[in-house]
């Protein structure tokens, strides 16, 4: 059966791993004590449009120095990605978009599907022109070559100008280089993907012969026409084609007055030639081919333009003058916007006229018969983009006299509908602060410039108990909570006003308790308000605060000030202990930046001044401090503001320095916290290389001796006193990582990675308490337990199936337990460490543990690479041990793989993958307690399929490659096919390749099922997730029992299939381990 005509045809692309395995959604609810929260949009903003595609379904909006890609979703547009200032859009036939960001040295291309999901990304030399076909493939023009990318973004063909000189641009008019690329000397057959080009055999208009050539999608010239011997003496100016294979070109006679237009059929046979005498310096900069094969040509001469239609027999049907000259200076990577044809061959042309120092643009509509349809002056003098919406409207982006760009809309009949279309965009409020009490989390979120913020309570199961909006614009926030209430310090960074406020609300329902404005002394109103350096809600509902221009203060549960250590100076640091004694760092209000002047004073609860220390005299400049309940003060800082020498001081209750202990010379952002017997100092630093580090020093409180010190590559740190852990937080693509260190020794006792639900995972807030790590970025927040359950045994069929990381879409492991051999066998489909959007970056490994002991709670695995084979062949392979790993499971749905590769193999990569079950659980699972958990997805054998068929399959004749199957009768079928490159077409040293197969066993008949054969590229090893998966063929699986099967495969005849295209064959498979589960 031809898969292109089967049910597979309805979707040649798989959009999400949610389609991969039906068990995923059911499994997510079993994640250990974890949840994610997204703060809802709290406002809309009008986008500042700089480009648009597919009508206004896709919009690039300017936000400061960056651009934001917006996708229309109902009445609003939602942010999909950020882009560089040089970004432009190319609409795609499936409703997706190609975002092209170009600077002087390179272009970055990102392809988004019609749901706004990133499909692929790649970098190239600067892109001058992009032509997309109906299949989603795209031809790109650079300075030295034409590059064709397949729909999955992989490189399909590269045409070098050195090999094909006619690819050189020959437009020699005195026009900017950018405009030369708008003149359509290239065109694409949108149906076939063929590329039509015009140029010169010598690459220059000064010599050689004019040429027109058609290249197929594989880069092979289908035909070439040449003005041999310069018989016609032509300069080529434009080409165009239609979906029926009519290819046309236009040029002019050098130093003459004749314009020539000629068309060819799909085989390159001339159809007709048309000659026009128009006068000196005439040209035909733009042409288009109608659906009936007729040619529309815009001709210019002496600043005036005309549009003509030439019939399919080469006779001119009509010619209409255009008031002004043709305008084809649209910016961006698509061809010029001067001429557009509708399906019925109605034409629209953009013309320009001069009006004083300004340029005036008009959109002129002419019917297929040559009659006027409309002539509408545009309210812009510079046009960036012109496209058509699905309802027929014209949508243009441009500006007037170098002003701000805007989106304008015209009806299909050319009537101006809106000279500044508002594109409302949902504003997602970033998380400003978090607080927690026990397993309850509070999230403060506010948009920039919003007149309100949102405070939400999230319970342990991830449910939102309440969410309230409070009036007030905030730029910064602090939050603190206990069992009864939560308080927020609101900071509005606006000079001249008392913009610090404190609000406390009930933990039960968010109802207000009290609100106070933290008025600053009038003398400081010209300073930018700063957040408090101390903000802590006590268990008795009193609240400690320290503001830079107010000092240290204690509020009672009703919001009344009951204790104040005030100041008329600048007080960047302060603290108060449980007995009410306070310490305050004061600096002269008018001291210049970098001054060491300042004092440190402690005042008792009764108001008695215990001591005052002059900072320069003792050589101490505090960056952080904490006052213990016994009135001992611990300070972390430098010897002077100009010094990088960092240390810790202990100052007794009388103000005497008991000891000073040096730390490494890293300043950064410093925090200090006390435990029963230790001082924990954390310093965040960013190295010049871009690496972020957290430096952790743990000293004894009594004498300052170092217990341990560690430097962790991480973005932020926190301390969980309840569990005696130090946590280091990191962010990456689609992921957050948490490493936990034992407070007593510094030993690493946990390494977990979690899915990040927002686009930009850069951390904005972190916290830890009672064994729960809390993380925030963008408008998202998450909480996860980092204390693992007791491990379950690994020697059981209950762990078999497909596993992967929710943050690592596109790669995973398939676990098979073979009880007779007591063997864990785990094929691992992944990518090279560097990754990239090419099939050459596909990699696979096999991890296995032999002789697994009974009741083992973890497995020590060897990792092997099997390389050098050939697809569906018995060619000898080479097996090499490349690393080691440890596998364990906290329950039947969550596990962990710690891996380390050998030096020089996979670049010696090491790390941890947090595993989640992706396939349905079809076998019972033994818990740590010994209790047996039934398989929730178990189903009886049906239609020739049995869950016992899940596992490892191979063909004896072609050993060293095979399939790992997951079978759920009447449900999901998934398999990974581990194989090699086609003979003679190896694209990497290992010659490895893998595919996946998908099917619905509800459609099986007598052990026979039709499967989609899928290729997935674009990821990188345990780093970059990918959704770039396309169907490249189909397969039929015929089961002959529980341990015998035949797989008949057939690859499509498409460029996506690459060297596998048109290949078909059969694999006679047997199951490793036989019929036993």
CSV table of C-alpha atoms in Angstrom, one decimal, residues 320-673:
chain,number,residue,atom,x,y,z
A,320,UNK,CA,-2.6,50.1,-18.8
A,321,UNK,CA,-0.5,53.1,-17.7
A,322,UNK,CA,0.2,53.5,-14.0
A,323,UNK,CA,0.4,56.9,-12.5
A,324,UNK,CA,3.9,57.0,-11.2
A,325,UNK,CA,6.7,54.5,-11.1
A,326,UNK,CA,6.7,50.9,-9.8
A,327,UNK,CA,7.6,50.5,-6.1
A,328,UNK,CA,9.4,47.3,-5.2
A,329,UNK,CA,11.5,48.3,-2.2
A,330,UNK,CA,9.7,46.2,0.4
A,331,UNK,CA,12.1,45.2,3.1
A,332,UNK,CA,12.8,41.6,4.2
A,333,UNK,CA,13.7,38.3,2.7
A,334,UNK,CA,10.7,37.9,0.4
A,335,UNK,CA,10.5,39.2,-3.2
A,336,UNK,CA,9.3,42.7,-3.9
A,337,UNK,CA,5.7,43.6,-3.3
A,338,UNK,CA,5.1,45.6,-6.5
A,339,UNK,CA,2.9,43.1,-8.3
A,340,UNK,CA,0.4,40.6,-7.0
A,341,UNK,CA,-2.1,38.3,-8.8
A,342,UNK,CA,-5.3,36.9,-7.4
A,343,UNK,CA,-6.5,33.4,-8.4
A,344,UNK,CA,-8.8,35.0,-10.9
A,345,UNK,CA,-5.9,37.0,-12.4
A,346,UNK,CA,-7.0,40.3,-11.0
A,347,UNK,CA,-3.8,42.3,-10.4
A,348,UNK,CA,-2.7,44.8,-7.8
A,349,UNK,CA,0.3,47.1,-8.2
A,350,UNK,CA,2.1,49.4,-5.8
A,351,UNK,CA,3.2,52.6,-7.5
A,352,UNK,CA,5.1,55.6,-6.2
A,353,UNK,CA,5.0,59.3,-7.1
A,354,UNK,CA,7.0,62.2,-5.7
A,355,UNK,CA,5.3,65.0,-3.6
A,356,UNK,CA,7.9,67.6,-2.7
A,357,UNK,CA,10.5,65.8,-0.6
A,358,UNK,CA,8.1,63.0,0.3
A,359,UNK,CA,7.1,59.9,-1.6
A,360,UNK,CA,3.5,59.0,-2.1
A,361,UNK,CA,2.4,55.4,-2.6
A,362,UNK,CA,-0.7,54.1,-4.2
A,363,UNK,CA,-2.2,50.6,-4.5
A,364,UNK,CA,-3.7,50.2,-7.9
A,365,UNK,CA,-6.1,47.4,-8.7
A,366,UNK,CA,-6.7,46.2,-12.3
A,367,UNK,CA,-9.0,43.5,-13.4
A,368,UNK,CA,-8.1,40.5,-15.4
A,369,UNK,CA,-9.6,42.1,-18.4
A,370,UNK,CA,-7.6,45.3,-17.9
A,371,UNK,CA,-10.3,47.5,-16.4
A,372,UNK,CA,-9.7,49.7,-13.4
A,373,UNK,CA,-10.8,48.2,-10.0
A,374,UNK,CA,-9.4,50.8,-7.6
A,375,UNK,CA,-6.7,53.3,-7.0
A,376,UNK,CA,-6.1,54.0,-3.3
A,377,UNK,CA,-3.5,56.3,-1.9
A,378,UNK,CA,-1.7,54.7,1.1
A,379,UNK,CA,-1.2,56.7,4.3
A,380,UNK,CA,2.5,55.7,4.3
A,381,UNK,CA,5.5,56.8,2.3
A,382,UNK,CA,7.7,53.7,2.9
A,383,UNK,CA,6.3,50.2,2.5
A,384,UNK,CA,7.8,47.2,4.4
A,385,UNK,CA,5.4,44.4,3.7
A,386,UNK,CA,2.2,43.8,1.7
A,387,UNK,CA,0.3,40.6,2.0
A,388,UNK,CA,-3.3,39.3,1.7
A,389,UNK,CA,-5.4,38.0,4.5
A,390,UNK,CA,-7.7,35.0,4.2
A,391,UNK,CA,-10.7,37.2,3.9
A,392,UNK,CA,-9.2,39.1,0.9
A,393,UNK,CA,-8.1,42.2,2.8
A,394,UNK,CA,-4.8,43.8,1.9
A,395,UNK,CA,-2.5,44.3,4.9
A,396,UNK,CA,0.5,46.6,4.6
A,397,UNK,CA,3.2,47.6,7.1
A,398,UNK,CA,5.0,50.8,6.5
A,399,UNK,CA,5.7,54.3,7.8
A,400,UNK,CA,5.3,57.9,6.8
A,401,UNK,CA,8.4,60.1,6.4
A,402,UNK,CA,10.6,57.9,8.6
A,403,UNK,CA,8.0,57.8,11.4
A,404,UNK,CA,7.0,54.7,13.4
A,405,UNK,CA,5.8,51.8,11.4
A,406,UNK,CA,2.1,50.8,11.5
A,407,UNK,CA,-0.2,48.2,10.0
A,408,UNK,CA,-2.9,49.4,7.6
A,409,UNK,CA,-5.8,47.5,6.1
A,410,UNK,CA,-7.6,47.8,2.8
A,411,UNK,CA,-10.6,45.9,1.6
A,412,UNK,CA,-10.4,43.5,-1.3
A,413,UNK,CA,-11.8,46.3,-3.4
A,414,UNK,CA,-9.0,48.7,-2.3
A,415,UNK,CA,-11.0,50.8,0.2
A,416,UNK,CA,-8.9,52.0,3.1
A,417,UNK,CA,-10.4,50.3,6.2
A,418,UNK,CA,-7.9,51.3,8.9
A,419,UNK,CA,-4.8,53.5,8.7
A,420,UNK,CA,-3.4,52.1,12.0
A,421,UNK,CA,-4.7,48.7,12.8
A,422,UNK,CA,-4.6,48.0,16.5
A,423,UNK,CA,-3.1,44.5,17.2
A,424,UNK,CA,-4.0,43.8,20.8
A,425,UNK,CA,-1.4,41.6,22.5
A,426,UNK,CA,-1.9,39.8,25.7
A,427,UNK,CA,0.5,41.0,28.4
A,428,UNK,CA,1.9,38.2,30.6
A,429,UNK,CA,2.9,39.5,34.0
A,430,UNK,CA,6.3,38.3,35.2
A,431,UNK,CA,6.7,36.8,38.6
A,432,UNK,CA,8.2,39.5,40.9
A,433,UNK,CA,8.4,37.5,44.1
A,434,UNK,CA,7.5,34.2,45.9
A,435,UNK,CA,7.0,33.2,49.5
A,436,UNK,CA,6.0,30.0,51.2
A,437,UNK,CA,4.8,28.5,54.4
A,438,UNK,CA,5.0,24.8,54.7
A,439,UNK,CA,3.8,23.3,51.4
A,440,UNK,CA,1.8,26.5,50.4
A,441,UNK,CA,3.3,28.9,47.9
A,442,UNK,CA,2.5,32.5,47.2
A,443,UNK,CA,3.2,34.1,43.9
A,444,UNK,CA,3.4,37.9,43.2
A,445,UNK,CA,3.1,38.8,39.5
A,446,UNK,CA,2.8,42.2,37.8
A,447,UNK,CA,3.3,43.6,34.3
A,448,UNK,CA,5.5,46.5,33.6
A,449,UNK,CA,3.5,49.7,33.9
A,450,UNK,CA,0.4,47.9,35.1
A,451,UNK,CA,-1.8,49.7,37.6
A,452,UNK,CA,-2.3,46.5,39.6
A,453,UNK,CA,-0.6,43.3,40.6
A,454,UNK,CA,-1.8,39.7,41.3
A,455,UNK,CA,-1.2,37.7,44.4
A,456,UNK,CA,-2.0,34.0,44.2
A,457,UNK,CA,-2.0,31.2,46.8
A,458,UNK,CA,-1.1,27.8,45.4
A,459,UNK,CA,-1.6,24.7,47.5
A,460,UNK,CA,0.6,21.6,47.6
A,461,UNK,CA,-1.3,19.9,44.8
A,462,UNK,CA,-0.9,22.8,42.4
A,463,UNK,CA,-4.5,24.1,42.8
A,464,UNK,CA,-5.0,27.8,43.1
A,465,UNK,CA,-6.8,28.4,46.4
A,466,UNK,CA,-7.3,32.1,45.6
A,467,UNK,CA,-5.9,34.8,43.3
A,468,UNK,CA,-6.5,38.5,44.0
A,469,UNK,CA,-5.6,41.7,42.2
A,470,UNK,CA,-4.5,44.7,44.2
A,471,UNK,CA,-4.3,48.3,43.0
A,472,UNK,CA,-0.8,49.7,42.8
A,473,UNK,CA,2.0,49.8,40.2
A,474,UNK,CA,5.0,47.9,41.3
A,475,UNK,CA,8.5,47.4,39.8
A,476,UNK,CA,9.9,45.3,42.5
A,477,UNK,CA,8.4,43.1,45.3
A,478,UNK,CA,9.4,41.1,48.4
A,479,UNK,CA,7.1,38.6,50.0
A,480,UNK,CA,7.0,36.7,53.3
A,481,UNK,CA,4.5,34.3,54.7
A,482,UNK,CA,3.5,32.2,57.7
A,483,UNK,CA,0.6,29.9,58.4
A,484,UNK,CA,-1.9,32.7,58.8
A,485,UNK,CA,-1.0,35.5,56.4
A,486,UNK,CA,1.3,36.7,53.6
A,487,UNK,CA,2.8,40.1,53.3
A,488,UNK,CA,4.1,41.9,50.2
A,489,UNK,CA,6.6,44.8,50.1
A,490,UNK,CA,5.6,46.9,47.0
A,491,UNK,CA,8.3,49.0,45.5
A,492,UNK,CA,7.5,51.5,42.7
A,493,UNK,CA,10.8,52.8,41.3
A,494,UNK,CA,9.7,56.4,40.7
A,495,UNK,CA,11.5,59.4,42.1
A,496,UNK,CA,9.8,62.1,44.0
A,497,UNK,CA,7.0,60.1,45.6
A,498,UNK,CA,6.7,57.8,48.7
A,499,UNK,CA,6.4,54.7,46.6
A,500,UNK,CA,7.2,51.9,49.1
A,501,UNK,CA,4.1,50.2,50.5
A,502,UNK,CA,3.5,47.1,52.6
A,503,UNK,CA,0.3,45.0,52.3
A,504,UNK,CA,-0.7,42.0,54.4
A,505,UNK,CA,-3.6,39.7,53.6
A,506,UNK,CA,-5.1,36.6,55.1
A,507,UNK,CA,-3.7,33.2,54.0
A,508,UNK,CA,-7.1,31.7,54.1
A,509,UNK,CA,-8.8,33.8,51.4
A,510,UNK,CA,-6.5,36.7,50.5
A,511,UNK,CA,-8.7,39.2,52.2
A,512,UNK,CA,-6.9,42.5,53.2
A,513,UNK,CA,-5.5,42.8,56.8
A,514,UNK,CA,-3.6,46.1,56.5
A,515,UNK,CA,-1.8,48.4,54.1
A,516,UNK,CA,0.8,51.0,55.0
A,517,UNK,CA,2.8,53.5,52.9
A,518,UNK,CA,6.5,53.6,53.9
A,519,UNK,CA,7.0,57.3,53.6
A,520,UNK,CA,10.6,58.3,53.0
A,521,UNK,CA,12.0,61.5,54.5
A,522,UNK,CA,11.4,64.4,52.2
A,523,UNK,CA,15.1,64.9,51.8
A,524,UNK,CA,15.4,61.6,50.0
A,525,UNK,CA,12.4,62.0,47.6
A,526,UNK,CA,14.8,62.7,44.7
A,527,UNK,CA,16.3,59.2,45.2
A,528,UNK,CA,15.1,56.1,43.4
A,529,UNK,CA,13.1,54.0,45.9
A,530,UNK,CA,14.7,50.8,46.8
A,531,UNK,CA,13.2,47.5,48.1
A,532,UNK,CA,13.7,46.6,51.8
A,533,UNK,CA,16.9,44.8,52.7
A,534,UNK,CA,15.0,43.0,55.5
A,535,UNK,CA,11.4,41.8,55.1
A,536,UNK,CA,10.4,38.9,57.3
A,537,UNK,CA,7.0,37.9,58.7
A,538,UNK,CA,7.4,36.2,62.1
A,539,UNK,CA,5.3,33.4,63.4
A,540,UNK,CA,3.5,35.8,65.8
A,541,UNK,CA,2.4,37.9,62.8
A,542,UNK,CA,4.8,40.7,63.6
A,543,UNK,CA,6.7,42.0,60.6
A,544,UNK,CA,10.4,43.1,60.4
A,545,UNK,CA,11.5,45.6,57.8
A,546,UNK,CA,14.6,47.6,56.9
A,547,UNK,CA,14.4,50.3,54.3
A,548,UNK,CA,17.4,52.2,53.1
A,549,UNK,CA,16.1,55.6,54.2
A,550,UNK,CA,14.0,54.5,57.2
A,551,UNK,CA,16.1,52.2,59.3
A,552,UNK,CA,14.9,49.0,61.0
A,553,UNK,CA,11.3,48.7,62.1
A,554,UNK,CA,8.9,46.2,63.6
A,555,UNK,CA,5.1,46.2,62.9
A,556,UNK,CA,2.5,44.5,65.1
A,557,UNK,CA,-0.2,42.2,63.6
A,558,UNK,CA,-2.4,45.2,62.9
A,559,UNK,CA,0.2,47.1,61.0
A,560,UNK,CA,1.2,49.5,63.7
A,561,UNK,CA,4.9,50.4,64.2
A,562,UNK,CA,6.0,49.1,67.6
A,563,UNK,CA,9.7,49.5,67.3
A,564,UNK,CA,11.9,51.7,65.1
A,565,UNK,CA,15.6,52.2,64.8
A,566,UNK,CA,15.4,55.3,62.6
A,567,UNK,CA,18.1,57.1,60.7
A,568,UNK,CA,18.6,60.4,58.9
A,569,UNK,CA,21.4,58.8,56.8
A,570,UNK,CA,21.4,56.1,54.2
A,571,UNK,CA,21.0,52.7,55.7
A,572,UNK,CA,21.5,50.0,53.1
A,573,UNK,CA,21.5,47.1,55.6
A,574,UNK,CA,19.8,46.3,58.9
A,575,UNK,CA,18.6,43.3,60.9
A,576,UNK,CA,16.5,42.6,64.0
A,577,UNK,CA,16.8,39.4,66.1
A,578,UNK,CA,14.0,37.5,67.9
A,579,UNK,CA,14.5,39.5,71.2
A,580,UNK,CA,14.0,42.8,69.4
A,581,UNK,CA,17.6,44.0,69.4
A,582,UNK,CA,18.6,45.7,66.1
A,583,UNK,CA,21.7,46.5,64.1
A,584,UNK,CA,22.0,49.2,61.4
A,585,UNK,CA,24.6,50.0,58.8
A,586,UNK,CA,24.6,53.8,58.2
A,587,UNK,CA,26.4,55.8,55.5
A,588,UNK,CA,26.4,59.6,55.1
A,589,UNK,CA,23.5,60.5,52.8
A,590,UNK,CA,25.7,62.6,50.6
A,591,UNK,CA,28.8,60.5,50.6
A,592,UNK,CA,30.1,59.9,47.0
A,593,UNK,CA,30.0,56.5,45.4
A,594,UNK,CA,32.9,54.3,46.5
A,595,UNK,CA,33.3,56.1,49.9
A,596,UNK,CA,34.2,53.9,52.8
A,597,UNK,CA,32.6,56.3,55.3
A,598,UNK,CA,30.0,54.7,57.5
A,599,UNK,CA,29.2,53.2,60.9
A,600,UNK,CA,27.7,50.0,62.2
A,601,UNK,CA,25.6,50.3,65.4
A,602,UNK,CA,23.5,48.0,67.6
A,603,UNK,CA,20.6,49.2,69.7
A,604,UNK,CA,18.9,47.0,72.3
A,605,UNK,CA,15.1,46.4,72.5
A,606,UNK,CA,15.0,49.1,75.2
A,607,UNK,CA,16.6,51.6,72.9
A,608,UNK,CA,20.0,51.6,74.5
A,609,UNK,CA,22.9,52.1,72.1
A,610,UNK,CA,25.1,49.0,72.6
A,611,UNK,CA,28.0,50.1,70.4
A,612,UNK,CA,28.9,52.1,67.3
A,613,UNK,CA,31.7,50.9,65.0
A,614,UNK,CA,33.5,53.1,62.5
A,615,UNK,CA,33.9,51.1,59.3
A,616,UNK,CA,37.1,52.5,57.9
A,617,UNK,CA,38.8,52.1,61.3
A,618,UNK,CA,38.2,48.4,61.5
A,619,UNK,CA,38.6,47.8,57.7
A,620,UNK,CA,35.2,46.5,57.0
A,621,UNK,CA,32.6,47.3,54.3
A,622,UNK,CA,29.5,45.1,54.8
A,623,UNK,CA,27.7,43.5,51.9
A,624,UNK,CA,25.4,41.3,54.0
A,625,UNK,CA,24.8,40.8,57.8
A,626,UNK,CA,22.8,38.8,60.2
A,627,UNK,CA,22.2,39.4,64.0
A,628,UNK,CA,22.0,36.2,66.0
A,629,UNK,CA,19.6,35.9,69.0
A,630,UNK,CA,22.5,36.1,71.4
A,631,UNK,CA,23.4,39.5,69.8
A,632,UNK,CA,26.5,38.2,68.0
A,633,UNK,CA,26.7,39.9,64.6
A,634,UNK,CA,28.1,38.1,61.5
A,635,UNK,CA,29.1,40.3,58.6
A,636,UNK,CA,30.2,39.4,55.1
A,637,UNK,CA,32.0,42.0,53.1
A,638,UNK,CA,35.2,43.5,51.9
A,639,UNK,CA,38.1,45.4,53.5
A,640,UNK,CA,37.1,48.5,51.6
A,641,UNK,CA,34.8,49.4,48.7
A,642,UNK,CA,37.7,49.4,46.3
A,643,UNK,CA,38.9,46.0,47.5
A,644,UNK,CA,38.1,42.5,46.2
A,645,UNK,CA,39.2,40.8,49.4
A,646,UNK,CA,36.1,39.2,50.9
A,647,UNK,CA,35.8,38.0,54.4
A,648,UNK,CA,33.5,37.0,57.3
A,649,UNK,CA,33.6,38.9,60.6
A,650,UNK,CA,32.2,37.9,64.0
A,651,UNK,CA,31.4,40.8,66.3
A,652,UNK,CA,30.4,40.0,69.9
A,653,UNK,CA,27.6,41.7,71.8
A,654,UNK,CA,30.0,44.5,73.0
A,655,UNK,CA,31.1,45.4,69.5
A,656,UNK,CA,34.5,43.6,69.6
A,657,UNK,CA,35.7,41.8,66.5
A,658,UNK,CA,36.2,38.2,67.7
A,659,UNK,CA,37.6,36.9,64.4
A,660,UNK,CA,37.8,37.4,60.6
A,661,UNK,CA,38.0,34.6,58.1
A,662,UNK,CA,38.9,35.3,54.5
A,663,UNK,CA,36.9,34.0,51.6
A,664,UNK,CA,37.8,33.7,47.9
A,665,UNK,CA,37.9,37.1,46.1
A,666,UNK,CA,34.4,36.8,44.6
A,667,UNK,CA,32.0,39.6,45.4
A,668,UNK,CA,28.7,39.2,43.4
A,669,UNK,CA,25.4,39.1,45.1
A,670,UNK,CA,25.8,37.9,48.7
A,671,UNK,CA,23.5,36.3,51.2
A,672,UNK,CA,24.2,35.0,54.7
A,673,UNK,CA,22.1,32.7,56.9
